[in-house]
PDB file of C-alpha atoms in Angstrom:
ATOM      1  CA  MET A   3     -81.457  32.786 171.856  1.00  0.00           C
ATOM      2  CA  ASN A   4     -82.120  33.789 175.436  1.00  0.00           C
ATOM      3  CA  GLY A   5     -83.879  31.424 177.811  1.00  0.00           C
ATOM      4  CA  VAL A   6     -86.058  33.031 180.462  1.00  0.00           C
ATOM      5  CA  GLU A   7     -87.418  31.347 183.574  1.00  0.00           C
ATOM      6  CA  ARG A   8     -91.030  32.198 184.276  1.00  0.00           C
ATOM      7  CA  SER A   9     -91.997  32.518 187.903  1.00  0.00           C
ATOM      8  CA  GLY A  10     -93.646  29.362 189.200  1.00  0.00           C
ATOM      9  CA  HIS A  11     -92.627  27.298 186.187  1.00  0.00           C
ATOM     10  CA  THR A  12     -89.561  25.196 185.675  1.00  0.00           C
ATOM     11  CA  ALA A  13     -89.859  25.115 181.878  1.00  0.00           C
ATOM     12  CA  THR A  14     -87.641  27.393 179.859  1.00  0.00           C
ATOM     13  CA  VAL A  15     -89.472  29.884 177.657  1.00  0.00           C
ATOM     14  CA  TRP A  16     -87.536  31.065 174.645  1.00  0.00           C
ATOM     15  CA  CYS A  17     -88.332  34.664 174.010  1.00  0.00           C
ATOM     16  CA  LEU A  18     -88.303  36.476 170.719  1.00  0.00           C
ATOM     17  CA  THR A  19     -87.965  40.158 171.434  1.00  0.00           C
ATOM     18  CA  ASN A  20     -88.017  43.429 169.629  1.00  0.00           C
ATOM     19  CA  ARG A  21     -84.881  44.900 171.157  1.00  0.00           C
ATOM     20  CA  SER A  22     -85.331  48.261 169.459  1.00  0.00           C
ATOM     21  CA  PHE A  23     -87.980  49.303 171.980  1.00  0.00           C
ATOM     22  CA  ASN A  24     -86.367  47.908 175.107  1.00  0.00           C
ATOM     23  CA  ASN A  25     -83.349  45.840 175.911  1.00  0.00           C
ATOM     24  CA  SER A  26     -85.120  43.397 178.236  1.00  0.00           C
ATOM     25  CA  CYS A  27     -86.043  39.867 177.264  1.00  0.00           C
ATOM     26  CA  GLU A  28     -89.825  40.045 177.441  1.00  0.00           C
ATOM     27  CA  PRO A  29     -91.404  36.945 175.904  1.00  0.00           C
ATOM     28  CA  PHE A  30     -92.952  37.879 172.570  1.00  0.00           C
ATOM     29  CA  VAL A  31     -93.957  34.332 171.645  1.00  0.00           C
ATOM     30  CA  ASN A  32     -94.401  31.660 174.288  1.00  0.00           C
ATOM     31  CA  LEU A  33     -93.302  28.515 172.495  1.00  0.00           C
ATOM     32  CA  GLU A  34     -94.100  26.375 175.541  1.00  0.00           C
ATOM     33  CA  ASN A  35     -97.761  26.275 174.511  1.00  0.00           C
ATOM     34  CA  TYR A  36     -96.897  24.683 171.159  1.00  0.00           C
ATOM     35  CA  PHE A  37     -95.155  21.643 172.662  1.00  0.00           C
ATOM     36  CA  PRO A  38     -98.260  19.375 172.490  1.00  0.00           C
ATOM     37  CA  VAL A  39     -98.673  20.243 168.805  1.00  0.00           C
ATOM     38  CA  LEU A  40     -95.019  19.465 168.132  1.00  0.00           C
ATOM     39  CA  LEU A  41     -95.306  16.195 170.051  1.00  0.00           C
ATOM     40  CA  PHE A  42     -98.440  15.237 168.082  1.00  0.00           C
ATOM     41  CA  ILE A  43     -96.693  15.924 164.768  1.00  0.00           C
ATOM     42  CA  LEU A  44     -93.596  13.956 165.769  1.00  0.00           C
ATOM     43  CA  VAL A  45     -95.625  10.959 166.954  1.00  0.00           C
ATOM     44  CA  GLY A  46     -97.670  11.042 163.736  1.00  0.00           C
ATOM     45  CA  ILE A  47     -94.558  11.112 161.587  1.00  0.00           C
ATOM     46  CA  GLY A  48     -93.008   8.361 163.696  1.00  0.00           C
ATOM     47  CA  VAL A  49     -96.055   6.113 163.379  1.00  0.00           C
ATOM     48  CA  GLY A  50     -95.990   6.540 159.612  1.00  0.00           C
ATOM     49  CA  VAL A  51     -92.267   6.375 158.929  1.00  0.00           C
ATOM     50  CA  VAL A  52     -90.780   3.976 161.510  1.00  0.00           C
ATOM     51  CA  PRO A  53     -92.707   0.858 160.357  1.00  0.00           C
ATOM     52  CA  GLN A  54     -91.709   1.524 156.751  1.00  0.00           C
ATOM     53  CA  ILE A  55     -88.061   1.894 157.666  1.00  0.00           C
ATOM     54  CA  LEU A  56     -88.169  -1.267 159.788  1.00  0.00           C
ATOM     55  CA  GLY A  57     -89.871  -3.171 156.981  1.00  0.00           C
ATOM     56  CA  ARG A  58     -87.267  -2.016 154.479  1.00  0.00           C
ATOM     57  CA  ILE A  59     -84.392  -2.964 156.811  1.00  0.00           C
ATOM     58  CA  LEU A  60     -85.729  -6.238 158.218  1.00  0.00           C
ATOM     59  CA  GLY A  61     -87.846  -7.547 155.332  1.00  0.00           C
ATOM     60  CA  PRO A  62     -86.511  -9.423 152.327  1.00  0.00           C
ATOM     61  CA  TYR A  63     -86.575  -7.646 148.976  1.00  0.00           C
ATOM     62  CA  LYS A  64     -86.698 -10.233 146.194  1.00  0.00           C
ATOM     63  CA  PRO A  65     -88.757  -8.920 143.284  1.00  0.00           C
ATOM     64  CA  ASP A  66     -89.732 -11.363 140.554  1.00  0.00           C
ATOM     65  CA  ALA A  67     -92.096 -11.262 137.583  1.00  0.00           C
ATOM     66  CA  ALA A  68     -95.111 -12.480 139.581  1.00  0.00           C
ATOM     67  CA  LYS A  69     -94.699  -9.840 142.277  1.00  0.00           C
ATOM     68  CA  LEU A  70     -94.246  -7.013 139.801  1.00  0.00           C
ATOM     69  CA  SER A  71     -97.205  -7.881 137.554  1.00  0.00           C
ATOM     70  CA  PRO A  72    -100.567  -6.138 138.011  1.00  0.00           C
ATOM     71  CA  TYR A  73    -103.502  -8.255 139.141  1.00  0.00           C
ATOM     72  CA  GLU A  74    -107.187  -7.930 139.953  1.00  0.00           C
ATOM     73  CA  CYS A  75    -108.154  -9.818 143.112  1.00  0.00           C
ATOM     74  CA  GLY A  76    -105.543 -12.481 142.478  1.00  0.00           C
ATOM     75  CA  PHE A  77    -106.407 -12.964 138.797  1.00  0.00           C
ATOM     76  CA  GLU A  78    -104.617 -11.728 135.733  1.00  0.00           C
ATOM     77  CA  ALA A  79    -105.813  -8.335 134.541  1.00  0.00           C
ATOM     78  CA  PHE A  80    -108.701  -8.688 132.076  1.00  0.00           C
ATOM     79  CA  GLU A  81    -108.232  -5.263 130.543  1.00  0.00           C
ATOM     80  CA  ASP A  82    -106.327  -2.034 131.045  1.00  0.00           C
ATOM     81  CA  ALA A  83    -106.657  -0.784 134.626  1.00  0.00           C
ATOM     82  CA  ARG A  84    -107.103   2.800 133.431  1.00  0.00           C
ATOM     83  CA  MET A  85    -110.805   2.751 132.622  1.00  0.00           C
ATOM     84  CA  LYS A  86    -112.707   5.891 131.756  1.00  0.00           C
ATOM     85  CA  PHE A  87    -115.311   6.880 134.317  1.00  0.00           C
ATOM     86  CA  ASP A  88    -118.414   8.776 133.411  1.00  0.00           C
ATOM     87  CA  VAL A  89    -118.365  12.385 134.600  1.00  0.00           C
ATOM     88  CA  ARG A  90    -121.680  11.795 136.385  1.00  0.00           C
ATOM     89  CA  TYR A  91    -119.879   9.713 139.025  1.00  0.00           C
ATOM     90  CA  TYR A  92    -117.773  12.723 139.932  1.00  0.00           C
ATOM     91  CA  LEU A  93    -120.787  15.027 139.835  1.00  0.00           C
ATOM     92  CA  VAL A  94    -122.722  12.804 142.223  1.00  0.00           C
ATOM     93  CA  ALA A  95    -119.685  12.567 144.518  1.00  0.00           C
ATOM     94  CA  ILE A  96    -119.268  16.349 144.629  1.00  0.00           C
ATOM     95  CA  LEU A  97    -122.978  16.882 145.243  1.00  0.00           C
ATOM     96  CA  PHE A  98    -122.917  14.289 148.027  1.00  0.00           C
ATOM     97  CA  ILE A  99    -120.017  16.044 149.737  1.00  0.00           C
ATOM     98  CA  LEU A 100    -121.721  19.411 149.378  1.00  0.00           C
ATOM     99  CA  PHE A 101    -125.032  18.297 150.867  1.00  0.00           C
ATOM    100  CA  ASP A 102    -123.327  16.141 153.488  1.00  0.00           C
ATOM    101  CA  LEU A 103    -121.357  19.143 154.727  1.00  0.00           C
ATOM    102  CA  GLU A 104    -124.605  21.058 154.934  1.00  0.00           C
ATOM    103  CA  THR A 105    -125.954  18.561 157.444  1.00  0.00           C
ATOM    104  CA  ALA A 106    -122.870  19.103 159.624  1.00  0.00           C
ATOM    105  CA  PHE A 107    -124.153  22.620 160.317  1.00  0.00           C
ATOM    106  CA  PHE A 108    -127.508  21.317 161.552  1.00  0.00           C
ATOM    107  CA  PHE A 109    -126.106  19.711 164.712  1.00  0.00           C
ATOM    108  CA  PRO A 110    -124.581  22.809 166.353  1.00  0.00           C
ATOM    109  CA  TRP A 111    -127.598  24.839 165.267  1.00  0.00           C
ATOM    110  CA  GLY A 112    -129.989  22.342 166.831  1.00  0.00           C
ATOM    111  CA  VAL A 113    -128.037  22.240 170.089  1.00  0.00           C
ATOM    112  CA  SER A 114    -127.807  26.007 170.489  1.00  0.00           C
ATOM    113  CA  MET A 115    -131.138  27.008 168.965  1.00  0.00           C
ATOM    114  CA  ARG A 116    -132.556  28.390 172.220  1.00  0.00           C
ATOM    115  CA  GLU A 117    -129.560  30.653 172.772  1.00  0.00           C
ATOM    116  CA  LEU A 118    -129.587  31.902 169.169  1.00  0.00           C
ATOM    117  CA  GLY A 119    -133.187  33.054 169.230  1.00  0.00           C
ATOM    118  CA  TRP A 120    -135.048  34.333 166.197  1.00  0.00           C
ATOM    119  CA  GLN A 121    -131.953  35.741 164.526  1.00  0.00           C
ATOM    120  CA  GLY A 122    -130.304  32.308 164.507  1.00  0.00           C
ATOM    121  CA  TYR A 123    -133.518  30.711 163.279  1.00  0.00           C
ATOM    122  CA  VAL A 124    -133.891  33.148 160.374  1.00  0.00           C
ATOM    123  CA  THR A 125    -130.213  32.803 159.458  1.00  0.00           C
ATOM    124  CA  MET A 126    -130.495  29.021 159.356  1.00  0.00           C
ATOM    125  CA  MET A 127    -133.676  29.170 157.283  1.00  0.00           C
ATOM    126  CA  VAL A 128    -131.872  31.356 154.724  1.00  0.00           C
ATOM    127  CA  PHE A 129    -129.016  28.825 154.723  1.00  0.00           C
ATOM    128  CA  ILE A 130    -131.436  25.942 154.162  1.00  0.00           C
ATOM    129  CA  ALA A 131    -133.299  27.887 151.468  1.00  0.00           C
ATOM    130  CA  GLU A 132    -130.052  28.365 149.532  1.00  0.00           C
ATOM    131  CA  PHE A 133    -129.475  24.629 149.497  1.00  0.00           C
ATOM    132  CA  VAL A 134    -133.090  23.873 148.580  1.00  0.00           C
ATOM    133  CA  VAL A 135    -132.797  26.236 145.606  1.00  0.00           C
ATOM    134  CA  GLY A 136    -129.507  24.573 144.630  1.00  0.00           C
ATOM    135  CA  PHE A 137    -131.026  21.106 144.932  1.00  0.00           C
ATOM    136  CA  TRP A 138    -134.041  22.169 142.883  1.00  0.00           C
ATOM    137  CA  TYR A 139    -131.705  23.589 140.205  1.00  0.00           C
ATOM    138  CA  ILE A 140    -129.628  20.410 139.836  1.00  0.00           C
ATOM    139  CA  TRP A 141    -132.795  18.318 139.801  1.00  0.00           C
ATOM    140  CA  LYS A 142    -134.351  20.420 137.020  1.00  0.00           C
ATOM    141  CA  LYS A 143    -131.089  20.377 135.044  1.00  0.00           C
ATOM    142  CA  GLY A 144    -131.183  16.558 135.152  1.00  0.00           C
ATOM    143  CA  ALA A 145    -127.858  16.168 136.940  1.00  0.00           C
ATOM    144  CA  LEU A 146    -129.300  13.354 139.049  1.00  0.00           C
ATOM    145  CA  ASP A 147    -130.894  11.465 136.132  1.00  0.00           C
ATOM    146  CA  TRP A 148    -129.084   8.248 135.339  1.00  0.00           C
ATOM    147  CA  GLU A 149    -129.660   7.047 131.777  1.00  0.00           C
TER     148      GLU A 149
END
């Protein structure tokens, strides 16, 4: 690949060119702007992987029956750990996430309400009305009733 020096910068910019149109090395993609993203990914991988590798290398590995047995808070397991959960737990969790994400849209709307004017107000009222109708529907269906 060709390295090209940009004027005023000391960093090398690798250019990807379409040489069928011209034979010069005009930068098509400036990869210099992606360096912070690459650095962030590498640091994240390093923080996750390096301690595990060091623990595997430096730590003793002596498995025995007590270490390999399942336990509940230090006690022997009373029953099978794979219990069946009622579907209503999952339904309540999904509904919580749905309505919690709705509230995330209220903050930017509240901050920029003056700039949005009546169009932003009407749009947000339609958005809220959709969720009110959805909440009313799940309430009438009895999805929130716990028996």
